Amino acid sequence: MGSVALRGQLPSSRLITLHGANQHGIYGTYGNACVDNQVNTYLATGKLPASDRTCVK
C-alpha cells in the first residue's frame, strides 16, 4: 500500500512528503529542515499540521 493510500485509510493523520525524495523514513536522517521541523513540532506538542505538507529539497 502506498503512502497516499495509507493516508486515505487514516483520516486523522497527515502526510509529509519531500518532493523528489526516493526513500521512505526521511525524518532525522535525510537532513531536510522542513521535514524535521514538522515532525519535531508534532513530537513536542502532540499537534498535527492543519493539512498534509510537501517540502522541497
Short mmCIF file of C-alpha atoms in Angstrom, two decimals, residues 5-39:
data_model
loop_
_atom_site.label_atom_id
_atom_site.label_comp_id
_atom_site.label_asym_id
_atom_site.label_seq_id
_atom_site.Cartn_x
_atom_site.Cartn_y
_atom_site.Cartn_z
CA ALA A 5 -3.46 5.16 0.01
CA LEU A 6 -2.49 4.64 3.65
CA ARG A 7 -3.15 8.32 4.35
CA GLY A 8 -6.66 7.79 2.97
CA GLN A 9 -7.21 4.96 5.45
CA LEU A 10 -6.15 7.14 8.39
CA PRO A 11 -8.31 10.27 8.14
CA SER A 12 -6.86 11.98 11.21
CA SER A 13 -3.26 11.54 10.00
CA ARG A 14 -1.08 13.93 7.99
CA LEU A 15 1.31 13.09 5.18
CA ILE A 16 4.60 14.94 4.96
CA THR A 17 6.20 14.50 1.56
CA LEU A 18 9.68 15.53 0.50
CA HIS A 19 9.45 16.42 -3.18
CA GLY A 20 11.99 14.41 -5.16
CA ALA A 21 12.98 12.04 -2.34
CA ASN A 22 13.28 8.42 -3.36
CA GLN A 23 13.25 6.80 0.05
CA HIS A 24 10.93 6.24 2.99
CA GLY A 25 11.62 7.33 6.53
CA ILE A 26 13.49 10.56 5.92
CA TYR A 27 12.93 12.17 9.31
CA GLY A 28 16.20 12.73 11.13
CA THR A 29 18.35 11.04 8.51
CA TYR A 30 17.85 12.97 5.27
CA GLY A 31 18.80 16.34 6.71
CA ASN A 32 15.78 18.30 5.49
CA ALA A 33 14.82 21.06 7.93
CA CYS A 34 11.26 21.33 6.61
CA VAL A 35 10.53 17.65 7.29
CA ASP A 36 12.44 17.54 10.58
CA ASN A 37 10.74 20.69 11.91
CA GLN A 38 7.27 19.35 11.08
CA VAL A 39 7.93 16.10 12.94
#
